[in-house]
PDB file of C-alpha atoms and ligand atoms in Angstrom:
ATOM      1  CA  UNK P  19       7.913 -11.238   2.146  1.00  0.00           C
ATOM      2  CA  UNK P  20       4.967 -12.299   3.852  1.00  0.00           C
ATOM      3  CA  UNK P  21       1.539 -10.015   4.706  1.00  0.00           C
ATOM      4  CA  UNK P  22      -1.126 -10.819   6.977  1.00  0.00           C
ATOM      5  CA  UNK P  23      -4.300  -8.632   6.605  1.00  0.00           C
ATOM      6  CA  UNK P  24      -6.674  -9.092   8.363  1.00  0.00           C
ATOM      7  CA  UNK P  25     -10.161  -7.822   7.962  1.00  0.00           C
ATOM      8  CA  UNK P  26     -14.087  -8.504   8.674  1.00  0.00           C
ATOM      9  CA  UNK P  27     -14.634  -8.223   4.651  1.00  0.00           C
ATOM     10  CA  UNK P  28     -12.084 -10.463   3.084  1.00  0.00           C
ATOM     11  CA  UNK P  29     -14.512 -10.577  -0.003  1.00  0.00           C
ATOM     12  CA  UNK P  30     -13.244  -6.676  -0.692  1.00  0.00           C
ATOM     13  CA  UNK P  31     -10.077  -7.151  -1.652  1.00  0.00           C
ATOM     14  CA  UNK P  32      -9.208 -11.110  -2.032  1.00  0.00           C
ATOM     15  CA  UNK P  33      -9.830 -10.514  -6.224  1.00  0.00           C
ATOM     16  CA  UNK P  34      -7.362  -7.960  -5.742  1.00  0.00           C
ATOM     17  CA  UNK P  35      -4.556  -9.949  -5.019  1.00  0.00           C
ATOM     18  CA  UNK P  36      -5.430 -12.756  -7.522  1.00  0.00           C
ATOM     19  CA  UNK P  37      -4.486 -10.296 -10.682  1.00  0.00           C
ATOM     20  CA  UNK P  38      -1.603  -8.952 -12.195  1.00  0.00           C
ATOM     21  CA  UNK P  39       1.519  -8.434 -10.208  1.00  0.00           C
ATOM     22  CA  UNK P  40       0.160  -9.363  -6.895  1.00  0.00           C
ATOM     23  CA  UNK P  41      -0.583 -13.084  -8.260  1.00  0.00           C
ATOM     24  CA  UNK P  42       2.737 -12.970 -10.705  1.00  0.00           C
ATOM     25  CA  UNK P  43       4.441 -12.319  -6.961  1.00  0.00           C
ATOM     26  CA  UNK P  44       2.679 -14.956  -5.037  1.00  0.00           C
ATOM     27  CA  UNK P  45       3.218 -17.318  -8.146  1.00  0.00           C
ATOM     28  CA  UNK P  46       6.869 -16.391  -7.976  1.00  0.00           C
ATOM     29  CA  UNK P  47       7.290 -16.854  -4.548  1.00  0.00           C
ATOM     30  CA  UNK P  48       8.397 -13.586  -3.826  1.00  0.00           C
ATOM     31  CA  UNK P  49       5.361 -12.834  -1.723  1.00  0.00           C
ATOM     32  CA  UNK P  50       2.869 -14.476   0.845  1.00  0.00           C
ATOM     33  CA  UNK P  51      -0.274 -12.343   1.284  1.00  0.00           C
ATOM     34  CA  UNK P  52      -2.460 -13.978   3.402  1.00  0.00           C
ATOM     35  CA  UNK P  53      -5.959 -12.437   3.938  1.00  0.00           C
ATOM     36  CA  UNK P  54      -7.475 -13.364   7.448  1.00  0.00           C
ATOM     37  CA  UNK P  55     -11.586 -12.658   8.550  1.00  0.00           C
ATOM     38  CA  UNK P  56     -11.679 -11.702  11.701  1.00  0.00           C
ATOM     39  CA  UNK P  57     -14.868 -13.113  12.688  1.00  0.00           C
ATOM     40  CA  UNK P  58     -13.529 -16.842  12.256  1.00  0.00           C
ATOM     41  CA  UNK P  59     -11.379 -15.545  15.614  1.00  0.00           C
ATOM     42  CA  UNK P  60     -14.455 -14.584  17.933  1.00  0.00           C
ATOM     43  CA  UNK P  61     -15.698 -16.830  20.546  1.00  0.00           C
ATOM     44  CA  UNK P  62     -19.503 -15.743  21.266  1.00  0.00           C
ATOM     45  CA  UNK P  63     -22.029 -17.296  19.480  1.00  0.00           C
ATOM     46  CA  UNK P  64     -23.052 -14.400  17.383  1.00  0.00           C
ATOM     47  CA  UNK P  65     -19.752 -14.347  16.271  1.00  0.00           C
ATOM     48  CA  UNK P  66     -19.421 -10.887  16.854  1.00  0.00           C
ATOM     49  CA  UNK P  67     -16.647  -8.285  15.959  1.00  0.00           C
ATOM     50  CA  UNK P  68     -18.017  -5.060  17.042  1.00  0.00           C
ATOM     51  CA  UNK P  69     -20.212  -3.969  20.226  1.00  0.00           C
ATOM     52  CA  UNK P  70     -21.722  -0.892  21.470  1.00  0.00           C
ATOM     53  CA  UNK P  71     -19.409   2.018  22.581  1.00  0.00           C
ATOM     54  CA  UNK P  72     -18.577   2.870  25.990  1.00  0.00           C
ATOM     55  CA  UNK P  73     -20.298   6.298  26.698  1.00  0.00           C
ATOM     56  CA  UNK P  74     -22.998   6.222  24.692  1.00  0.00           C
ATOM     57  CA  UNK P  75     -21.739   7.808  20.932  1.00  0.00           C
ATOM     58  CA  UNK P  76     -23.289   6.536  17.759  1.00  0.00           C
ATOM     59  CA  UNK P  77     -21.374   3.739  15.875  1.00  0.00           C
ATOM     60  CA  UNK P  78     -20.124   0.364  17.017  1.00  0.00           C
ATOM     61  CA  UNK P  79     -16.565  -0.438  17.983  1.00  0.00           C
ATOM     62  CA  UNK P  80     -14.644  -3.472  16.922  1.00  0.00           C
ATOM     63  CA  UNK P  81     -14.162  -5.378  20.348  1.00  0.00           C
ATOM     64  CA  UNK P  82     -10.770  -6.502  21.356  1.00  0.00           C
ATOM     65  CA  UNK P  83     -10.721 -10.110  21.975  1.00  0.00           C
ATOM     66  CA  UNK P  84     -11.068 -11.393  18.031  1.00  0.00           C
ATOM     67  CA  UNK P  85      -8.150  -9.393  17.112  1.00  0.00           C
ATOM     68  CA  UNK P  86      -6.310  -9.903  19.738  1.00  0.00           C
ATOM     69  CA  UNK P  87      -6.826 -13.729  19.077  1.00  0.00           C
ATOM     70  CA  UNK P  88      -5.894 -13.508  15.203  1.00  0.00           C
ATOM     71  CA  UNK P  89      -2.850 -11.306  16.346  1.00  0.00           C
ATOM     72  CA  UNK P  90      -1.438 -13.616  18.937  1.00  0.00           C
ATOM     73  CA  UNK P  91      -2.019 -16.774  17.112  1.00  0.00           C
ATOM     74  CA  UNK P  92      -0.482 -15.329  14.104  1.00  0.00           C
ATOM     75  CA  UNK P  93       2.589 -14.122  16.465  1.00  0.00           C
ATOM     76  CA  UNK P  94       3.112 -17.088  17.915  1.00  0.00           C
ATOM     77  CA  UNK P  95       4.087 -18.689  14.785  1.00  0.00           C
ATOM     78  CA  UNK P  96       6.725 -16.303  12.766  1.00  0.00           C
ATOM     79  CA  UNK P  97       8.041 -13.009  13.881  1.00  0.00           C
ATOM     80  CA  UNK P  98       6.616  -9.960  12.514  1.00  0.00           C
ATOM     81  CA  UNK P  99       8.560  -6.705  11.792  1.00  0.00           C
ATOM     82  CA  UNK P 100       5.392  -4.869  12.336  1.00  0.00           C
ATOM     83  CA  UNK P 101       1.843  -4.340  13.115  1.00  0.00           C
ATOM     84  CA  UNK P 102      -0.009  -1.679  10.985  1.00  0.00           C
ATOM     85  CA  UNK P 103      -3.424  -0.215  11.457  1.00  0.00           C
ATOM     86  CA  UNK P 104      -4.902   1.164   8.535  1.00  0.00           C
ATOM     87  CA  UNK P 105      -6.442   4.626  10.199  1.00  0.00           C
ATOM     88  CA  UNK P 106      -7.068   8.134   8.595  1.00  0.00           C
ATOM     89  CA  UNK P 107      -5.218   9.818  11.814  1.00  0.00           C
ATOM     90  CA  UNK P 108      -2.028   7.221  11.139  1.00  0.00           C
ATOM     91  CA  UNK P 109       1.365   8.262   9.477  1.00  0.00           C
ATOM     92  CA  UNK P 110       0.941   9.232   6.011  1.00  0.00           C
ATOM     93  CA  UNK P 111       2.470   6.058   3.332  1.00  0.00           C
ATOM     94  CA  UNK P 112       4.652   7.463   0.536  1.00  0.00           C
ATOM     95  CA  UNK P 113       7.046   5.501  -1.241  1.00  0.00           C
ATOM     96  CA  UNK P 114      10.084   6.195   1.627  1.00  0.00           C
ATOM     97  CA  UNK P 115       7.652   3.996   3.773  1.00  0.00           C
ATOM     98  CA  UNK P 116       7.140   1.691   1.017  1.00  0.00           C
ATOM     99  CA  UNK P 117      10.925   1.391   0.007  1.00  0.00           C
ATOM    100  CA  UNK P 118      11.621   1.459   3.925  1.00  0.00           C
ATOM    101  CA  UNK P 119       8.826  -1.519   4.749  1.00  0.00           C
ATOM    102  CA  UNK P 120       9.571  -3.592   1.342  1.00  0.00           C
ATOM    103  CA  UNK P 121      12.535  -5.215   3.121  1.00  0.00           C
ATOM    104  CA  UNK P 122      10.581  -6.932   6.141  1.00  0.00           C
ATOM    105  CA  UNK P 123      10.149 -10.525   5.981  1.00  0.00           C
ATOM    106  CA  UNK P 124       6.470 -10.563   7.745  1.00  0.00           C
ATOM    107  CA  UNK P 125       4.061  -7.732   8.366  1.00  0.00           C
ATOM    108  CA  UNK P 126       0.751  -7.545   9.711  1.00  0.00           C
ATOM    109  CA  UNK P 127      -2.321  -4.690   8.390  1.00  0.00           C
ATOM    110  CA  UNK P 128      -5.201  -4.682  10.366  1.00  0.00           C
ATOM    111  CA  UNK P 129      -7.822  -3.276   8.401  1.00  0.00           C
ATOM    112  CA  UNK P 130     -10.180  -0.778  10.532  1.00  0.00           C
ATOM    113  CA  UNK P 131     -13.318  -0.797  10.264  1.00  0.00           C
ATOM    114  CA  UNK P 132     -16.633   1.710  11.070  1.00  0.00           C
ATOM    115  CA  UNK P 133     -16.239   4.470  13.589  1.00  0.00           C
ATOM    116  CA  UNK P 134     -12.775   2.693  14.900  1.00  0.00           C
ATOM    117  CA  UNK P 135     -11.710  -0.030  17.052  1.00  0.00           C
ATOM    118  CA  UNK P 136     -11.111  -0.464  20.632  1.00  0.00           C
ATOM    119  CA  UNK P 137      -8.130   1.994  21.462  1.00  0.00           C
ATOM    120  CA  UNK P 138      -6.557  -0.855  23.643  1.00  0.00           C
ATOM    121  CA  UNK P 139      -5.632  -2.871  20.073  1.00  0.00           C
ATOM    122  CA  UNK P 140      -4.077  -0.002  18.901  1.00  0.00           C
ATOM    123  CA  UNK P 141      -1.987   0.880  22.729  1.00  0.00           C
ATOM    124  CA  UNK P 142      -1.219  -2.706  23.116  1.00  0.00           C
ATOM    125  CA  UNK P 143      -1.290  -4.562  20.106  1.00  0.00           C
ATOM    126  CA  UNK P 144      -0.117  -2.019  16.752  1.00  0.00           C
ATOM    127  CA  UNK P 145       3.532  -0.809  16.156  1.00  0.00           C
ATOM    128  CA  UNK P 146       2.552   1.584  13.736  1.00  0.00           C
ATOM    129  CA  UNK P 147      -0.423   3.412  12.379  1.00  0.00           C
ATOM    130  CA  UNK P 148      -0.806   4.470   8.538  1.00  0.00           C
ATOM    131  CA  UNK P 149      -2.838   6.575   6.665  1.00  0.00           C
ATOM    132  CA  UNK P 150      -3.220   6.528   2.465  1.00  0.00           C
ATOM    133  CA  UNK P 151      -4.319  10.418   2.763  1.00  0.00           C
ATOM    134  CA  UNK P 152      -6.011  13.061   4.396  1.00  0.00           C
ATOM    135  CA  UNK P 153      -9.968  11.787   3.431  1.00  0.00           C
ATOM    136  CA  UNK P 154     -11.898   9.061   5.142  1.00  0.00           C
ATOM    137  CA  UNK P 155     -13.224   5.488   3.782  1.00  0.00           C
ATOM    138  CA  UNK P 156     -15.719   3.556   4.916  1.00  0.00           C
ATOM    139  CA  UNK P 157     -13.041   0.721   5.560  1.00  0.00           C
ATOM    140  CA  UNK P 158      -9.223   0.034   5.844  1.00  0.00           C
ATOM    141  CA  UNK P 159      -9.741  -2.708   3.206  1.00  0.00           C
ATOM    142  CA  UNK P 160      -8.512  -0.430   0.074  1.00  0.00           C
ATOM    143  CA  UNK P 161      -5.727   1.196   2.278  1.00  0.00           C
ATOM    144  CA  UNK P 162      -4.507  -2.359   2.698  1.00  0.00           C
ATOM    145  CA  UNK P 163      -4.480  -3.538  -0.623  1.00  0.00           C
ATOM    146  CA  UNK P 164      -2.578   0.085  -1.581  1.00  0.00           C
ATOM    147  CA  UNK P 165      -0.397  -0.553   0.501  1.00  0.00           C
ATOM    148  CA  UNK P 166       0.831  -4.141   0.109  1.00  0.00           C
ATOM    149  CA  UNK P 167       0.378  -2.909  -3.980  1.00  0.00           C
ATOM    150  CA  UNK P 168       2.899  -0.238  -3.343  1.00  0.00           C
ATOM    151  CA  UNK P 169       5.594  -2.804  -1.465  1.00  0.00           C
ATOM    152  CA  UNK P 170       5.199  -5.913  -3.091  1.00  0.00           C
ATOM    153  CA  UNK P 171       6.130  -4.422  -6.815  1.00  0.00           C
ATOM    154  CA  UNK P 172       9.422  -3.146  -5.426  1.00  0.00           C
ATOM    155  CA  UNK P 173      10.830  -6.782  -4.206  1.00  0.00           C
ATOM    156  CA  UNK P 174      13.953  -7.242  -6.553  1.00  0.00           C
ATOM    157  CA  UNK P 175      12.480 -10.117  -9.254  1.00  0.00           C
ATOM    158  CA  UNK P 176       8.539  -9.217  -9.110  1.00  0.00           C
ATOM    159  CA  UNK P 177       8.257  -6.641 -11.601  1.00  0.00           C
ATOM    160  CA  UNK P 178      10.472  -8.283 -14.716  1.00  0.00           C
ATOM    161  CA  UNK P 179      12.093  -4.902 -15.936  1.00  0.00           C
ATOM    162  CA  UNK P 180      13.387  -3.924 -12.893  1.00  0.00           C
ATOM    163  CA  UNK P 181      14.331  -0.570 -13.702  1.00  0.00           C
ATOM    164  CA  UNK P 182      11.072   0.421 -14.809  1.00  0.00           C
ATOM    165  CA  UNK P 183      10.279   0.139 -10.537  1.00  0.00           C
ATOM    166  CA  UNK P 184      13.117   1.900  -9.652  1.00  0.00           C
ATOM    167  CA  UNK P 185      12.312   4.410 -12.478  1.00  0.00           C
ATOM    168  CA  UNK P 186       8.931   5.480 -11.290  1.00  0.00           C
ATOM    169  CA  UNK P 187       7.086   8.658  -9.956  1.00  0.00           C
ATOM    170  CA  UNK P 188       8.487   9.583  -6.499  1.00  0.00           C
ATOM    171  CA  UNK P 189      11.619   7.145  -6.487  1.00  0.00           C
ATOM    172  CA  UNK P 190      14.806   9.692  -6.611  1.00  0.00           C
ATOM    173  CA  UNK P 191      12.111  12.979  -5.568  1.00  0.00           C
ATOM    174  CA  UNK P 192      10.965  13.229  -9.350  1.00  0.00           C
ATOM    175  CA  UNK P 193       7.814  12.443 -11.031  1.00  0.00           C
ATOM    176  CA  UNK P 194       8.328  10.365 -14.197  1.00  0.00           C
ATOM    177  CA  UNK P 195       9.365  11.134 -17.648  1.00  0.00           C
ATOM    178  CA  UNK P 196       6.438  11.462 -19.992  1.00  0.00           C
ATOM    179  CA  UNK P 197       6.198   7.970 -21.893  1.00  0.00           C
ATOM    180  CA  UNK P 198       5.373   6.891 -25.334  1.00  0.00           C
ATOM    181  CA  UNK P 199       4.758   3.819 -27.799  1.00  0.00           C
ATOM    182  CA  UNK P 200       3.693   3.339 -31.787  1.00  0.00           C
ATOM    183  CA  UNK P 201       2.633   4.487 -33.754  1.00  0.00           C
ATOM    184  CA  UNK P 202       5.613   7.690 -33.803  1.00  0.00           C
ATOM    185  CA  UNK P 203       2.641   9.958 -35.543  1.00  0.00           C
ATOM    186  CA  UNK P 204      -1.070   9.631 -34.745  1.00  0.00           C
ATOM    187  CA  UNK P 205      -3.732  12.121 -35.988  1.00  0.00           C
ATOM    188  CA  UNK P 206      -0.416  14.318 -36.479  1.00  0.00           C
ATOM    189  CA  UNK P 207       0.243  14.129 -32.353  1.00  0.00           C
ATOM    190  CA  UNK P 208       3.864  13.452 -32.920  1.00  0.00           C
ATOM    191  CA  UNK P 209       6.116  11.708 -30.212  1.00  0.00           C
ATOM    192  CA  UNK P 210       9.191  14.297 -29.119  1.00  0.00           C
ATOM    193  CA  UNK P 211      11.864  14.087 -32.350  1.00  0.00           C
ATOM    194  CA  UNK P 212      14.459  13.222 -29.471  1.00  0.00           C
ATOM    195  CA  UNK P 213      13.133   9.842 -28.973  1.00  0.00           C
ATOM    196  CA  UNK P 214      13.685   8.491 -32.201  1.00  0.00           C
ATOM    197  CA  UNK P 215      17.047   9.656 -32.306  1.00  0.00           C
ATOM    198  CA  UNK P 216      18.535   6.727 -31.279  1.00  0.00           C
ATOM    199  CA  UNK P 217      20.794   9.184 -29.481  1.00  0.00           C
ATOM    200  CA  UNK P 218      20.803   7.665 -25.682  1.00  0.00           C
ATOM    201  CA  UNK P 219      22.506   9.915 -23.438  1.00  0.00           C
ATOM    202  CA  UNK P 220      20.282  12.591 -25.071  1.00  0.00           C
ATOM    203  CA  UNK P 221      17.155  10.561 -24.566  1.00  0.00           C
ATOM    204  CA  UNK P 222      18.844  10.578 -20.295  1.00  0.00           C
ATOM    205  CA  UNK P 223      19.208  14.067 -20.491  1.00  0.00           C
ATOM    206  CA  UNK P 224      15.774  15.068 -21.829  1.00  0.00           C
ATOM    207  CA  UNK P 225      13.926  12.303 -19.424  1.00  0.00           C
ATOM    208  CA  UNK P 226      15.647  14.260 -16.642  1.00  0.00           C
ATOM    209  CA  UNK P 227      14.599  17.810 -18.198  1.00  0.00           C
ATOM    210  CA  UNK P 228      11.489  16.192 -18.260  1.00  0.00           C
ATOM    211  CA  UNK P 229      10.940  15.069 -14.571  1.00  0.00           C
ATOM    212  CA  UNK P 230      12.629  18.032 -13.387  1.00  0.00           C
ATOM    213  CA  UNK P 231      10.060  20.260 -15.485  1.00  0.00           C
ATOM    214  CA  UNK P 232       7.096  18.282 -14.455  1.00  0.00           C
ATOM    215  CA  UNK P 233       8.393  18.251 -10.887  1.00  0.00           C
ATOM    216  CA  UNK P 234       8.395  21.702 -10.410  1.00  0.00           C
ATOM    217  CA  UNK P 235       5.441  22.629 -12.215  1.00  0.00           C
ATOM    218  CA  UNK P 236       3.345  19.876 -10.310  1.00  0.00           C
ATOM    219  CA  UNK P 237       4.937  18.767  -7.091  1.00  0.00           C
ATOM    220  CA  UNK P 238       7.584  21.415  -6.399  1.00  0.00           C
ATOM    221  CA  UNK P 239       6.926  20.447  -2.528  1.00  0.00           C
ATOM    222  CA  UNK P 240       9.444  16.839  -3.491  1.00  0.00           C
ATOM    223  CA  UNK P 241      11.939  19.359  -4.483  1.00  0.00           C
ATOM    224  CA  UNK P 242      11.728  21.085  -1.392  1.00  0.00           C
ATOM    225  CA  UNK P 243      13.058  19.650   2.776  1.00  0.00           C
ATOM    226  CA  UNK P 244      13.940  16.094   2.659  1.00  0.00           C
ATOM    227  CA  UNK P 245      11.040  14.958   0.181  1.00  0.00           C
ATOM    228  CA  UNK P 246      10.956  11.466  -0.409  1.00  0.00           C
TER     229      UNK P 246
HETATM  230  N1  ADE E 301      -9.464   4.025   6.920  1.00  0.00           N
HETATM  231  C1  ADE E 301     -10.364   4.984   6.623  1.00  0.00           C
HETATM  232  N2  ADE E 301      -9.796   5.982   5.954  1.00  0.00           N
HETATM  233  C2  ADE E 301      -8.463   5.661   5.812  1.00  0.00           C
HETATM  234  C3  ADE E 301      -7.372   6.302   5.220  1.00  0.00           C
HETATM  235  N3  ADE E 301      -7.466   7.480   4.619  1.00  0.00           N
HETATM  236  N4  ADE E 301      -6.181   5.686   5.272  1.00  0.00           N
HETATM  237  C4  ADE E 301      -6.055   4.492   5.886  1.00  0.00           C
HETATM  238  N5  ADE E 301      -7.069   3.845   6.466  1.00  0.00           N
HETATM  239  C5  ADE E 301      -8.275   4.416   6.440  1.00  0.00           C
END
């Protein structure tokens, strides 16, 4: 899988994708992420992104013609499955989007920026608009790097215990198990007798209480409609 982001602030979140999982996928080969400035696409001198509003409101816009630029150039080489915008009024991301997205072969995340963009990038230009949740940042930057987080470590080979993806919070509707590691007593916090039984479909069956329990006690919403 391949991801384009583009942004005016590459310097946010190109450390980001040089740790951990993100650079164990790109080492692998199992992802591309490719982090674009947008200002290497404008054509004035300045080298402008943004300009003035139409209408006279406070706040700049970010103009058209550099995205649109980065966008077609970037089209005109591979096909892409989609075009995101990163925008608090977008479609909310939850891991049915991420499991849902995780099989394209080449996606695109403009990053927004400031008070917004020009809305003719996102009529002519975006296939679909996401938001991370209901609060504002200064920036799509983070929403980005959430997002391309929460698909990349699903891709069959990139995390090496598979089932530890496929057992997380949200996959199946049911927050995780609770988890623990040695020492089996510490400061006489013991870990739950059943997981030193050594008794494995009783280890299932409480994991299951478990989720279940902590489900319902702190996301009973997943348990209700078509959750996840
Ligand atoms: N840009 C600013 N706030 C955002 C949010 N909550 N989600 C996605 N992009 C954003």
């Amino acid at each position: 899988m391949r991801i384009d982001i583009l942004t005016v602030l590459p310097e946010m979140i190109e450390g980001f994708f040089d740790c951990s999982i993100m650079a164990r996928a790109k080492k692998k080969g199992l992802a591309e992420i490719v982090i674009h400035n947008i200002r290497d696409y404008t054509t004035d001198k300045h080298h402008r992104t943004d300009d003035y509003p139409f209408g006279g409101c406070a706040g700049m816009v970010m103009k058209i013609e550099p995205i649109d630029n980065l966008i077609t150039k970037l089209k005109s080489e591979r096909h892409y499955d989609e075009v995101i915008f990163t925008t608090p009024d977008g479609e909310q991301w939850n891991q049915k989007m991420a499991n849902t997205m995780s099989m394209c072969e080449n996606l695109i995340i403009l990053c927004g920026h400031f008070k917004g963009i020009d809305y003719r990038i996102r009529e002519h230009l975006i296939t679909k608009e996401v938001s991370i949740g209901d609060y504002v940042l200064t920036g799509g930057e983070l929403a980005a790097a959430v997002m391309a987080d929460s698909l990349v470590r699903i891709i069959p080979g990139v995390i090496s215990d598979e089932q530890s993806a496929l057992s997380d919070s949200f996959q199946d509707n049911l927050l995780a198990p609770p988890v623990y590691t040695r020492p089996a007593e510490y400061k006489g916090w013991r870990v739950p007798d059943v997981l030193l039984s050594g008794h494995e479909a009783k280890i299932r069956d409480w994991e299951f209480q478990q989720s279940l329990e902590r489900t319902k006690r702190l996301r009973p919403d997943l348990l209700e409609g078509d959750g996840i």
